[in-house]
């Protein structure tokens, strides 16, 4: 099936101008054009655009994505390079996920903390809870926060 720029943009949930920009930046070397010069996208192009979006969201610049596109153009000789790129992106995303999990845990703790303080109408009780009195999911966060006071 063939899609226009507008149709493909709608499917991907991105502005049509983004697709035009990708084409201008030579990220879409295989996109065909109609006799009238209109870009026509295929299902295979959709898959490629999902890869571009993944790489972009994982932190690669347009220049780096273009370099990846060029690797593909070099064929099988670039397979080790491409694998290294995706391993690097995977490792980076894993690290980001770990950091986000830590942030989420702290946010969850602080929500619990302020919910408890609101129930009491004051922070005094919740401020003075021992580690054993803090619910298990929040204990580690609180202990890690307290460790910072002693590292000076």
mmCIF file with all atom_site columns, N, CA and C in Angstrom, residues 62-135:
data_model
loop_
_atom_site.group_PDB
_atom_site.id
_atom_site.type_symbol
_atom_site.label_atom_id
_atom_site.label_alt_id
_atom_site.label_comp_id
_atom_site.label_asym_id
_atom_site.label_entity_id
_atom_site.label_seq_id
_atom_site.pdbx_PDB_ins_code
_atom_site.Cartn_x
_atom_site.Cartn_y
_atom_site.Cartn_z
_atom_site.occupancy
_atom_site.B_iso_or_equiv
_atom_site.pdbx_formal_charge
_atom_site.auth_seq_id
_atom_site.auth_comp_id
_atom_site.auth_asym_id
_atom_site.auth_atom_id
_atom_site.pdbx_PDB_model_num
ATOM 1   N N  . UNK A 1 62  ? 20.258 13.779 14.326 1.00 0.00 ? 62  UNK A N  1
ATOM 2   C CA . UNK A 1 62  ? 19.944 13.538 12.914 1.00 0.00 ? 62  UNK A CA 1
ATOM 3   C C  . UNK A 1 62  ? 21.225 13.160 12.171 1.00 0.00 ? 62  UNK A C  1
ATOM 4   N N  . UNK A 1 63  ? 22.310 13.824 12.500 1.00 0.00 ? 63  UNK A N  1
ATOM 5   C CA . UNK A 1 63  ? 23.600 13.516 11.860 1.00 0.00 ? 63  UNK A CA 1
ATOM 6   C C  . UNK A 1 63  ? 24.004 12.065 12.125 1.00 0.00 ? 63  UNK A C  1
ATOM 7   N N  . UNK A 1 64  ? 23.820 11.592 13.353 1.00 0.00 ? 64  UNK A N  1
ATOM 8   C CA . UNK A 1 64  ? 24.166 10.208 13.703 1.00 0.00 ? 64  UNK A CA 1
ATOM 9   C C  . UNK A 1 64  ? 23.221 9.212  13.024 1.00 0.00 ? 64  UNK A C  1
ATOM 10  N N  . UNK A 1 65  ? 21.962 9.593  12.894 1.00 0.00 ? 65  UNK A N  1
ATOM 11  C CA . UNK A 1 65  ? 21.016 8.718  12.194 1.00 0.00 ? 65  UNK A CA 1
ATOM 12  C C  . UNK A 1 65  ? 21.369 8.649  10.712 1.00 0.00 ? 65  UNK A C  1
ATOM 13  N N  . UNK A 1 66  ? 21.789 9.768  10.154 1.00 0.00 ? 66  UNK A N  1
ATOM 14  C CA . UNK A 1 66  ? 22.238 9.780  8.758  1.00 0.00 ? 66  UNK A CA 1
ATOM 15  C C  . UNK A 1 66  ? 23.447 8.857  8.585  1.00 0.00 ? 66  UNK A C  1
ATOM 16  N N  . UNK A 1 67  ? 24.355 8.878  9.545  1.00 0.00 ? 67  UNK A N  1
ATOM 17  C CA . UNK A 1 67  ? 25.519 7.987  9.490  1.00 0.00 ? 67  UNK A CA 1
ATOM 18  C C  . UNK A 1 67  ? 25.062 6.528  9.513  1.00 0.00 ? 67  UNK A C  1
ATOM 19  N N  . UNK A 1 68  ? 24.033 6.214  10.305 1.00 0.00 ? 68  UNK A N  1
ATOM 20  C CA . UNK A 1 68  ? 23.480 4.862  10.338 1.00 0.00 ? 68  UNK A CA 1
ATOM 21  C C  . UNK A 1 68  ? 22.888 4.507  8.975  1.00 0.00 ? 68  UNK A C  1
ATOM 22  N N  . UNK A 1 69  ? 22.182 5.443  8.385  1.00 0.00 ? 69  UNK A N  1
ATOM 23  C CA . UNK A 1 69  ? 21.612 5.233  7.049  1.00 0.00 ? 69  UNK A CA 1
ATOM 24  C C  . UNK A 1 69  ? 22.720 4.918  6.045  1.00 0.00 ? 69  UNK A C  1
ATOM 25  N N  . UNK A 1 70  ? 23.819 5.624  6.168  1.00 0.00 ? 70  UNK A N  1
ATOM 26  C CA . UNK A 1 70  ? 24.961 5.379  5.279  1.00 0.00 ? 70  UNK A CA 1
ATOM 27  C C  . UNK A 1 70  ? 25.570 4.007  5.533  1.00 0.00 ? 70  UNK A C  1
ATOM 28  N N  . UNK A 1 71  ? 25.577 3.576  6.802  1.00 0.00 ? 71  UNK A N  1
ATOM 29  C CA . UNK A 1 71  ? 26.070 2.226  7.114  1.00 0.00 ? 71  UNK A CA 1
ATOM 30  C C  . UNK A 1 71  ? 25.249 1.186  6.362  1.00 0.00 ? 71  UNK A C  1
ATOM 31  N N  . UNK A 1 72  ? 23.951 1.363  6.394  1.00 0.00 ? 72  UNK A N  1
ATOM 32  C CA . UNK A 1 72  ? 23.067 0.420  5.705  1.00 0.00 ? 72  UNK A CA 1
ATOM 33  C C  . UNK A 1 72  ? 23.396 0.394  4.217  1.00 0.00 ? 72  UNK A C  1
ATOM 34  N N  . UNK A 1 73  ? 23.670 1.555  3.669  1.00 0.00 ? 73  UNK A N  1
ATOM 35  C CA . UNK A 1 73  ? 24.031 1.653  2.253  1.00 0.00 ? 73  UNK A CA 1
ATOM 36  C C  . UNK A 1 73  ? 25.305 0.901  1.913  1.00 0.00 ? 73  UNK A C  1
ATOM 37  N N  . UNK A 1 74  ? 26.160 0.702  2.890  1.00 0.00 ? 74  UNK A N  1
ATOM 38  C CA . UNK A 1 74  ? 27.409 -0.039 2.651  1.00 0.00 ? 74  UNK A CA 1
ATOM 39  C C  . UNK A 1 74  ? 27.197 -1.549 2.697  1.00 0.00 ? 74  UNK A C  1
ATOM 40  N N  . UNK A 1 75  ? 26.006 -1.971 3.058  1.00 0.00 ? 75  UNK A N  1
ATOM 41  C CA . UNK A 1 75  ? 25.686 -3.396 3.038  1.00 0.00 ? 75  UNK A CA 1
ATOM 42  C C  . UNK A 1 75  ? 26.216 -4.167 4.226  1.00 0.00 ? 75  UNK A C  1
ATOM 43  N N  . UNK A 1 76  ? 26.396 -5.464 4.006  1.00 0.00 ? 76  UNK A N  1
ATOM 44  C CA . UNK A 1 76  ? 26.778 -6.392 5.077  1.00 0.00 ? 76  UNK A CA 1
ATOM 45  C C  . UNK A 1 76  ? 28.096 -6.052 5.753  1.00 0.00 ? 76  UNK A C  1
ATOM 46  N N  . UNK A 1 77  ? 28.962 -5.341 5.068  1.00 0.00 ? 77  UNK A N  1
ATOM 47  C CA . UNK A 1 77  ? 30.253 -4.979 5.665  1.00 0.00 ? 77  UNK A CA 1
ATOM 48  C C  . UNK A 1 77  ? 30.064 -4.111 6.918  1.00 0.00 ? 77  UNK A C  1
ATOM 49  N N  . UNK A 1 78  ? 28.929 -3.436 6.996  1.00 0.00 ? 78  UNK A N  1
ATOM 50  C CA . UNK A 1 78  ? 28.696 -2.544 8.139  1.00 0.00 ? 78  UNK A CA 1
ATOM 51  C C  . UNK A 1 78  ? 27.890 -3.209 9.265  1.00 0.00 ? 78  UNK A C  1
ATOM 52  N N  . UNK A 1 79  ? 27.595 -4.482 9.142  1.00 0.00 ? 79  UNK A N  1
ATOM 53  C CA . UNK A 1 79  ? 26.813 -5.164 10.182 1.00 0.00 ? 79  UNK A CA 1
ATOM 54  C C  . UNK A 1 79  ? 27.416 -5.032 11.580 1.00 0.00 ? 79  UNK A C  1
ATOM 55  N N  . UNK A 1 80  ? 28.742 -5.223 11.738 1.00 0.00 ? 80  UNK A N  1
ATOM 56  C CA . UNK A 1 80  ? 29.309 -5.065 13.093 1.00 0.00 ? 80  UNK A CA 1
ATOM 57  C C  . UNK A 1 80  ? 29.106 -3.644 13.648 1.00 0.00 ? 80  UNK A C  1
ATOM 58  N N  . UNK A 1 81  ? 29.244 -2.651 12.782 1.00 0.00 ? 81  UNK A N  1
ATOM 59  C CA . UNK A 1 81  ? 29.044 -1.259 13.200 1.00 0.00 ? 81  UNK A CA 1
ATOM 60  C C  . UNK A 1 81  ? 27.601 -1.014 13.625 1.00 0.00 ? 81  UNK A C  1
ATOM 61  N N  . UNK A 1 82  ? 26.681 -1.547 12.849 1.00 0.00 ? 82  UNK A N  1
ATOM 62  C CA . UNK A 1 82  ? 25.259 -1.362 13.154 1.00 0.00 ? 82  UNK A CA 1
ATOM 63  C C  . UNK A 1 82  ? 24.888 -2.046 14.460 1.00 0.00 ? 82  UNK A C  1
ATOM 64  N N  . UNK A 1 83  ? 25.405 -3.254 14.661 1.00 0.00 ? 83  UNK A N  1
ATOM 65  C CA . UNK A 1 83  ? 25.148 -3.955 15.912 1.00 0.00 ? 83  UNK A CA 1
ATOM 66  C C  . UNK A 1 83  ? 25.716 -3.155 17.081 1.00 0.00 ? 83  UNK A C  1
ATOM 67  N N  . UNK A 1 84  ? 26.912 -2.638 16.938 1.00 0.00 ? 84  UNK A N  1
ATOM 68  C CA . UNK A 1 84  ? 27.531 -1.841 18.002 1.00 0.00 ? 84  UNK A CA 1
ATOM 69  C C  . UNK A 1 84  ? 26.687 -0.607 18.318 1.00 0.00 ? 84  UNK A C  1
ATOM 70  N N  . UNK A 1 85  ? 26.156 0.028  17.290 1.00 0.00 ? 85  UNK A N  1
ATOM 71  C CA . UNK A 1 85  ? 25.307 1.197  17.491 1.00 0.00 ? 85  UNK A CA 1
ATOM 72  C C  . UNK A 1 85  ? 24.072 0.825  18.307 1.00 0.00 ? 85  UNK A C  1
ATOM 73  N N  . UNK A 1 86  ? 23.401 -0.252 17.931 1.00 0.00 ? 86  UNK A N  1
ATOM 74  C CA . UNK A 1 86  ? 22.190 -0.642 18.645 1.00 0.00 ? 86  UNK A CA 1
ATOM 75  C C  . UNK A 1 86  ? 22.492 -1.141 20.050 1.00 0.00 ? 86  UNK A C  1
ATOM 76  N N  . UNK A 1 87  ? 23.605 -1.789 20.245 1.00 0.00 ? 87  UNK A N  1
ATOM 77  C CA . UNK A 1 87  ? 23.982 -2.189 21.608 1.00 0.00 ? 87  UNK A CA 1
ATOM 78  C C  . UNK A 1 87  ? 24.237 -0.963 22.473 1.00 0.00 ? 87  UNK A C  1
ATOM 79  N N  . UNK A 1 88  ? 24.895 0.018  21.898 1.00 0.00 ? 88  UNK A N  1
ATOM 80  C CA . UNK A 1 88  ? 25.174 1.256  22.619 1.00 0.00 ? 88  UNK A CA 1
ATOM 81  C C  . UNK A 1 88  ? 23.879 1.967  22.995 1.00 0.00 ? 88  UNK A C  1
ATOM 82  N N  . UNK A 1 89  ? 22.951 2.049  22.063 1.00 0.00 ? 89  UNK A N  1
ATOM 83  C CA . UNK A 1 89  ? 21.650 2.685  22.327 1.00 0.00 ? 89  UNK A CA 1
ATOM 84  C C  . UNK A 1 89  ? 20.897 1.906  23.395 1.00 0.00 ? 89  UNK A C  1
ATOM 85  N N  . UNK A 1 90  ? 20.898 0.574  23.288 1.00 0.00 ? 90  UNK A N  1
ATOM 86  C CA . UNK A 1 90  ? 20.210 -0.272 24.276 1.00 0.00 ? 90  UNK A CA 1
ATOM 87  C C  . UNK A 1 90  ? 20.779 -0.023 25.662 1.00 0.00 ? 90  UNK A C  1
ATOM 88  N N  . UNK A 1 91  ? 22.113 -0.009 25.771 1.00 0.00 ? 91  UNK A N  1
ATOM 89  C CA . UNK A 1 91  ? 22.748 0.196  27.075 1.00 0.00 ? 91  UNK A CA 1
ATOM 90  C C  . UNK A 1 91  ? 22.411 1.576  27.635 1.00 0.00 ? 91  UNK A C  1
ATOM 91  N N  . UNK A 1 92  ? 22.390 2.567  26.758 1.00 0.00 ? 92  UNK A N  1
ATOM 92  C CA . UNK A 1 92  ? 22.047 3.923  27.175 1.00 0.00 ? 92  UNK A CA 1
ATOM 93  C C  . UNK A 1 92  ? 20.614 3.995  27.678 1.00 0.00 ? 92  UNK A C  1
ATOM 94  N N  . UNK A 1 93  ? 19.701 3.359  26.972 1.00 0.00 ? 93  UNK A N  1
ATOM 95  C CA . UNK A 1 93  ? 18.297 3.365  27.389 1.00 0.00 ? 93  UNK A CA 1
ATOM 96  C C  . UNK A 1 93  ? 18.127 2.607  28.694 1.00 0.00 ? 93  UNK A C  1
ATOM 97  N N  . UNK A 1 94  ? 18.837 1.503  28.859 1.00 0.00 ? 94  UNK A N  1
ATOM 98  C CA . UNK A 1 94  ? 18.767 0.770  30.132 1.00 0.00 ? 94  UNK A CA 1
ATOM 99  C C  . UNK A 1 94  ? 19.205 1.653  31.295 1.00 0.00 ? 94  UNK A C  1
ATOM 100 N N  . UNK A 1 95  ? 20.281 2.398  31.082 1.00 0.00 ? 95  UNK A N  1
ATOM 101 C CA . UNK A 1 95  ? 20.780 3.301  32.125 1.00 0.00 ? 95  UNK A CA 1
ATOM 102 C C  . UNK A 1 95  ? 19.747 4.380  32.426 1.00 0.00 ? 95  UNK A C  1
ATOM 103 N N  . UNK A 1 96  ? 19.147 4.931  31.380 1.00 0.00 ? 96  UNK A N  1
ATOM 104 C CA . UNK A 1 96  ? 18.104 5.943  31.569 1.00 0.00 ? 96  UNK A CA 1
ATOM 105 C C  . UNK A 1 96  ? 16.920 5.366  32.343 1.00 0.00 ? 96  UNK A C  1
ATOM 106 N N  . UNK A 1 97  ? 16.551 4.132  32.019 1.00 0.00 ? 97  UNK A N  1
ATOM 107 C CA . UNK A 1 97  ? 15.444 3.484  32.724 1.00 0.00 ? 97  UNK A CA 1
ATOM 108 C C  . UNK A 1 97  ? 15.752 3.313  34.204 1.00 0.00 ? 97  UNK A C  1
ATOM 109 N N  . UNK A 1 98  ? 16.976 2.912  34.514 1.00 0.00 ? 98  UNK A N  1
ATOM 110 C CA . UNK A 1 98  ? 17.375 2.762  35.913 1.00 0.00 ? 98  UNK A CA 1
ATOM 111 C C  . UNK A 1 98  ? 17.278 4.100  36.641 1.00 0.00 ? 98  UNK A C  1
ATOM 112 N N  . UNK A 1 99  ? 17.763 5.149  35.988 1.00 0.00 ? 99  UNK A N  1
ATOM 113 C CA . UNK A 1 99  ? 17.701 6.481  36.595 1.00 0.00 ? 99  UNK A CA 1
ATOM 114 C C  . UNK A 1 99  ? 16.253 6.928  36.774 1.00 0.00 ? 99  UNK A C  1
ATOM 115 N N  . UNK A 1 100 ? 15.423 6.645  35.799 1.00 0.00 ? 100 UNK A N  1
ATOM 116 C CA . UNK A 1 100 ? 14.009 7.005  35.884 1.00 0.00 ? 100 UNK A CA 1
ATOM 117 C C  . UNK A 1 100 ? 13.321 6.217  37.003 1.00 0.00 ? 100 UNK A C  1
ATOM 118 N N  . UNK A 1 101 ? 13.704 4.944  37.175 1.00 0.00 ? 101 UNK A N  1
ATOM 119 C CA . UNK A 1 101 ? 13.130 4.134  38.259 1.00 0.00 ? 101 UNK A CA 1
ATOM 120 C C  . UNK A 1 101 ? 13.493 4.730  39.613 1.00 0.00 ? 101 UNK A C  1
ATOM 121 N N  . UNK A 1 102 ? 14.727 5.196  39.741 1.00 0.00 ? 102 UNK A N  1
ATOM 122 C CA . UNK A 1 102 ? 15.150 5.825  40.993 1.00 0.00 ? 102 UNK A CA 1
ATOM 123 C C  . UNK A 1 102 ? 14.361 7.106  41.250 1.00 0.00 ? 102 UNK A C  1
ATOM 124 N N  . UNK A 1 103 ? 14.160 7.896  40.185 1.00 0.00 ? 103 UNK A N  1
ATOM 125 C CA . UNK A 1 103 ? 13.375 9.121  40.330 1.00 0.00 ? 103 UNK A CA 1
ATOM 126 C C  . UNK A 1 103 ? 11.934 8.798  40.705 1.00 0.00 ? 103 UNK A C  1
ATOM 127 N N  . UNK A 1 104 ? 11.372 7.781  40.069 1.00 0.00 ? 104 UNK A N  1
ATOM 128 C CA . UNK A 1 104 ? 9.997  7.382  40.359 1.00 0.00 ? 104 UNK A CA 1
ATOM 129 C C  . UNK A 1 104 ? 9.871  6.935  41.812 1.00 0.00 ? 104 UNK A C  1
ATOM 130 N N  . UNK A 1 105 ? 10.839 6.173  42.288 1.00 0.00 ? 105 UNK A N  1
ATOM 131 C CA . UNK A 1 105 ? 10.803 5.710  43.676 1.00 0.00 ? 105 UNK A CA 1
ATOM 132 C C  . UNK A 1 105 ? 10.828 6.898  44.640 1.00 0.00 ? 105 UNK A C  1
ATOM 133 N N  . UNK A 1 106 ? 11.645 7.884  44.357 1.00 0.00 ? 106 UNK A N  1
ATOM 134 C CA . UNK A 1 106 ? 11.707 9.070  45.212 1.00 0.00 ? 106 UNK A CA 1
ATOM 135 C C  . UNK A 1 106 ? 10.382 9.833  45.154 1.00 0.00 ? 106 UNK A C  1
ATOM 136 N N  . UNK A 1 107 ? 9.824  9.967  43.966 1.00 0.00 ? 107 UNK A N  1
ATOM 137 C CA . UNK A 1 107 ? 8.538  10.658 43.832 1.00 0.00 ? 107 UNK A CA 1
ATOM 138 C C  . UNK A 1 107 ? 7.423  9.906  44.565 1.00 0.00 ? 107 UNK A C  1
ATOM 139 N N  . UNK A 1 108 ? 7.437  8.584  44.471 1.00 0.00 ? 108 UNK A N  1
ATOM 140 C CA . UNK A 1 108 ? 6.449  7.775  45.189 1.00 0.00 ? 108 UNK A CA 1
ATOM 141 C C  . UNK A 1 108 ? 6.597  7.969  46.699 1.00 0.00 ? 108 UNK A C  1
ATOM 142 N N  . UNK A 1 109 ? 7.836  7.972  47.164 1.00 0.00 ? 109 UNK A N  1
ATOM 143 C CA . UNK A 1 109 ? 8.082  8.186  48.591 1.00 0.00 ? 109 UNK A CA 1
ATOM 144 C C  . UNK A 1 109 ? 7.545  9.548  49.033 1.00 0.00 ? 109 UNK A C  1
ATOM 145 N N  . UNK A 1 110 ? 7.864  10.584 48.246 1.00 0.00 ? 110 UNK A N  1
ATOM 146 C CA . UNK A 1 110 ? 7.438  11.930 48.624 1.00 0.00 ? 110 UNK A CA 1
ATOM 147 C C  . UNK A 1 110 ? 5.915  12.065 48.573 1.00 0.00 ? 110 UNK A C  1
ATOM 148 N N  . UNK A 1 111 ? 5.261  11.395 47.632 1.00 0.00 ? 111 UNK A N  1
ATOM 149 C CA . UNK A 1 111 ? 3.786  11.405 47.606 1.00 0.00 ? 111 UNK A CA 1
ATOM 150 C C  . UNK A 1 111 ? 3.246  10.766 48.879 1.00 0.00 ? 111 UNK A C  1
ATOM 151 N N  . UNK A 1 112 ? 3.793  9.607  49.234 1.00 0.00 ? 112 UNK A N  1
ATOM 152 C CA . UNK A 1 112 ? 3.371  8.934  50.460 1.00 0.00 ? 112 UNK A CA 1
ATOM 153 C C  . UNK A 1 112 ? 3.598  9.847  51.662 1.00 0.00 ? 112 UNK A C  1
ATOM 154 N N  . UNK A 1 113 ? 4.789  10.449 51.717 1.00 0.00 ? 113 UNK A N  1
ATOM 155 C CA . UNK A 1 113 ? 5.171  11.328 52.829 1.00 0.00 ? 113 UNK A CA 1
ATOM 156 C C  . UNK A 1 113 ? 4.150  12.449 53.007 1.00 0.00 ? 113 UNK A C  1
ATOM 157 N N  . UNK A 1 114 ? 3.843  13.136 51.906 1.00 0.00 ? 114 UNK A N  1
ATOM 158 C CA . UNK A 1 114 ? 2.930  14.281 52.009 1.00 0.00 ? 114 UNK A CA 1
ATOM 159 C C  . UNK A 1 114 ? 1.481  13.846 52.217 1.00 0.00 ? 114 UNK A C  1
ATOM 160 N N  . UNK A 1 115 ? 1.106  12.695 51.715 1.00 0.00 ? 115 UNK A N  1
ATOM 161 C CA . UNK A 1 115 ? -0.233 12.169 52.001 1.00 0.00 ? 115 UNK A CA 1
ATOM 162 C C  . UNK A 1 115 ? -0.383 11.909 53.494 1.00 0.00 ? 115 UNK A C  1
ATOM 163 N N  . UNK A 1 116 ? 0.640  11.305 54.087 1.00 0.00 ? 116 UNK A N  1
ATOM 164 C CA . UNK A 1 116 ? 0.621  11.049 55.531 1.00 0.00 ? 116 UNK A CA 1
ATOM 165 C C  . UNK A 1 116 ? 0.588  12.360 56.313 1.00 0.00 ? 116 UNK A C  1
ATOM 166 N N  . UNK A 1 117 ? 1.403  13.313 55.906 1.00 0.00 ? 117 UNK A N  1
ATOM 167 C CA . UNK A 1 117 ? 1.439  14.603 56.599 1.00 0.00 ? 117 UNK A CA 1
ATOM 168 C C  . UNK A 1 117 ? 0.083  15.305 56.495 1.00 0.00 ? 117 UNK A C  1
ATOM 169 N N  . UNK A 1 118 ? -0.552 15.209 55.343 1.00 0.00 ? 118 UNK A N  1
ATOM 170 C CA . UNK A 1 118 ? -1.868 15.831 55.177 1.00 0.00 ? 118 UNK A CA 1
ATOM 171 C C  . UNK A 1 118 ? -2.917 15.167 56.068 1.00 0.00 ? 118 UNK A C  1
ATOM 172 N N  . UNK A 1 119 ? -2.846 13.843 56.197 1.00 0.00 ? 119 UNK A N  1
ATOM 173 C CA . UNK A 1 119 ? -3.782 13.134 57.078 1.00 0.00 ? 119 UNK A CA 1
ATOM 174 C C  . UNK A 1 119 ? -3.653 13.657 58.510 1.00 0.00 ? 119 UNK A C  1
ATOM 175 N N  . UNK A 1 120 ? -2.397 13.883 58.931 1.00 0.00 ? 120 UNK A N  1
ATOM 176 C CA . UNK A 1 120 ? -2.125 14.344 60.299 1.00 0.00 ? 120 UNK A CA 1
ATOM 177 C C  . UNK A 1 120 ? -2.293 15.848 60.450 1.00 0.00 ? 120 UNK A C  1
ATOM 178 N N  . UNK A 1 121 ? -2.244 16.555 59.339 1.00 0.00 ? 121 UNK A N  1
ATOM 179 C CA . UNK A 1 121 ? -2.294 18.010 59.407 1.00 0.00 ? 121 UNK A CA 1
ATOM 180 C C  . UNK A 1 121 ? -0.951 18.624 59.750 1.00 0.00 ? 121 UNK A C  1
ATOM 181 N N  . UNK A 1 122 ? 0.096  17.795 59.791 1.00 0.00 ? 122 UNK A N  1
ATOM 182 C CA . UNK A 1 122 ? 1.454  18.260 60.117 1.00 0.00 ? 122 UNK A CA 1
ATOM 183 C C  . UNK A 1 122 ? 2.464  17.220 59.639 1.00 0.00 ? 122 UNK A C  1
ATOM 184 N N  . UNK A 1 123 ? 3.690  17.669 59.479 1.00 0.00 ? 123 UNK A N  1
ATOM 185 C CA . UNK A 1 123 ? 4.757  16.747 59.077 1.00 0.00 ? 123 UNK A CA 1
ATOM 186 C C  . UNK A 1 123 ? 5.431  16.078 60.268 1.00 0.00 ? 123 UNK A C  1
ATOM 187 N N  . UNK A 1 124 ? 5.186  16.558 61.443 1.00 0.00 ? 124 UNK A N  1
ATOM 188 C CA . UNK A 1 124 ? 5.991  16.137 62.597 1.00 0.00 ? 124 UNK A CA 1
ATOM 189 C C  . UNK A 1 124 ? 6.031  14.622 62.797 1.00 0.00 ? 124 UNK A C  1
ATOM 190 N N  . UNK A 1 125 ? 4.901  13.923 62.740 1.00 0.00 ? 125 UNK A N  1
ATOM 191 C CA . UNK A 1 125 ? 4.925  12.474 62.950 1.00 0.00 ? 125 UNK A CA 1
ATOM 192 C C  . UNK A 1 125 ? 5.716  11.776 61.852 1.00 0.00 ? 125 UNK A C  1
ATOM 193 N N  . UNK A 1 126 ? 5.400  12.098 60.609 1.00 0.00 ? 126 UNK A N  1
ATOM 194 C CA . UNK A 1 126 ? 6.036  11.396 59.495 1.00 0.00 ? 126 UNK A CA 1
ATOM 195 C C  . UNK A 1 126 ? 7.540  11.716 59.403 1.00 0.00 ? 126 UNK A C  1
ATOM 196 N N  . UNK A 1 127 ? 7.925  12.902 59.827 1.00 0.00 ? 127 UNK A N  1
ATOM 197 C CA . UNK A 1 127 ? 9.348  13.262 59.845 1.00 0.00 ? 127 UNK A CA 1
ATOM 198 C C  . UNK A 1 127 ? 10.140 12.392 60.805 1.00 0.00 ? 127 UNK A C  1
ATOM 199 N N  . UNK A 1 128 ? 9.512  11.978 61.870 1.00 0.00 ? 128 UNK A N  1
ATOM 200 C CA . UNK A 1 128 ? 10.213 11.268 62.934 1.00 0.00 ? 128 UNK A CA 1
ATOM 201 C C  . UNK A 1 128 ? 10.005 9.762  62.914 1.00 0.00 ? 128 UNK A C  1
ATOM 202 N N  . UNK A 1 129 ? 9.457  9.228  61.837 1.00 0.00 ? 129 UNK A N  1
ATOM 203 C CA . UNK A 1 129 ? 9.263  7.781  61.758 1.00 0.00 ? 129 UNK A CA 1
ATOM 204 C C  . UNK A 1 129 ? 10.609 7.071  61.643 1.00 0.00 ? 129 UNK A C  1
ATOM 205 N N  . UNK A 1 130 ? 10.717 5.945  62.329 1.00 0.00 ? 130 UNK A N  1
ATOM 206 C CA . UNK A 1 130 ? 11.930 5.130  62.184 1.00 0.00 ? 130 UNK A CA 1
ATOM 207 C C  . UNK A 1 130 ? 11.825 4.366  60.869 1.00 0.00 ? 130 UNK A C  1
ATOM 208 N N  . UNK A 1 131 ? 12.917 3.795  60.427 1.00 0.00 ? 131 UNK A N  1
ATOM 209 C CA . UNK A 1 131 ? 12.933 3.032  59.171 1.00 0.00 ? 131 UNK A CA 1
ATOM 210 C C  . UNK A 1 131 ? 11.902 1.912  59.184 1.00 0.00 ? 131 UNK A C  1
ATOM 211 N N  . UNK A 1 132 ? 11.745 1.251  60.325 1.00 0.00 ? 132 UNK A N  1
ATOM 212 C CA . UNK A 1 132 ? 10.805 0.135  60.427 1.00 0.00 ? 132 UNK A CA 1
ATOM 213 C C  . UNK A 1 132 ? 9.350  0.591  60.299 1.00 0.00 ? 132 UNK A C  1
ATOM 214 N N  . UNK A 1 133 ? 9.087  1.842  60.646 1.00 0.00 ? 133 UNK A N  1
ATOM 215 C CA . UNK A 1 133 ? 7.714  2.362  60.575 1.00 0.00 ? 133 UNK A CA 1
ATOM 216 C C  . UNK A 1 133 ? 7.336  2.848  59.173 1.00 0.00 ? 133 UNK A C  1
ATOM 217 N N  . UNK A 1 134 ? 8.316  3.024  58.338 1.00 0.00 ? 134 UNK A N  1
ATOM 218 C CA . UNK A 1 134 ? 8.060  3.462  56.952 1.00 0.00 ? 134 UNK A CA 1
ATOM 219 C C  . UNK A 1 134 ? 7.700  2.237  56.136 1.00 0.00 ? 134 UNK A C  1
ATOM 220 N N  . UNK A 1 135 ? 6.655  2.314  55.308 1.00 0.00 ? 135 UNK A N  1
ATOM 221 C CA . UNK A 1 135 ? 6.289  1.160  54.473 1.00 0.00 ? 135 UNK A CA 1
ATOM 222 C C  . UNK A 1 135 ? 7.476  0.665  53.653 1.00 0.00 ? 135 UNK A C  1
#
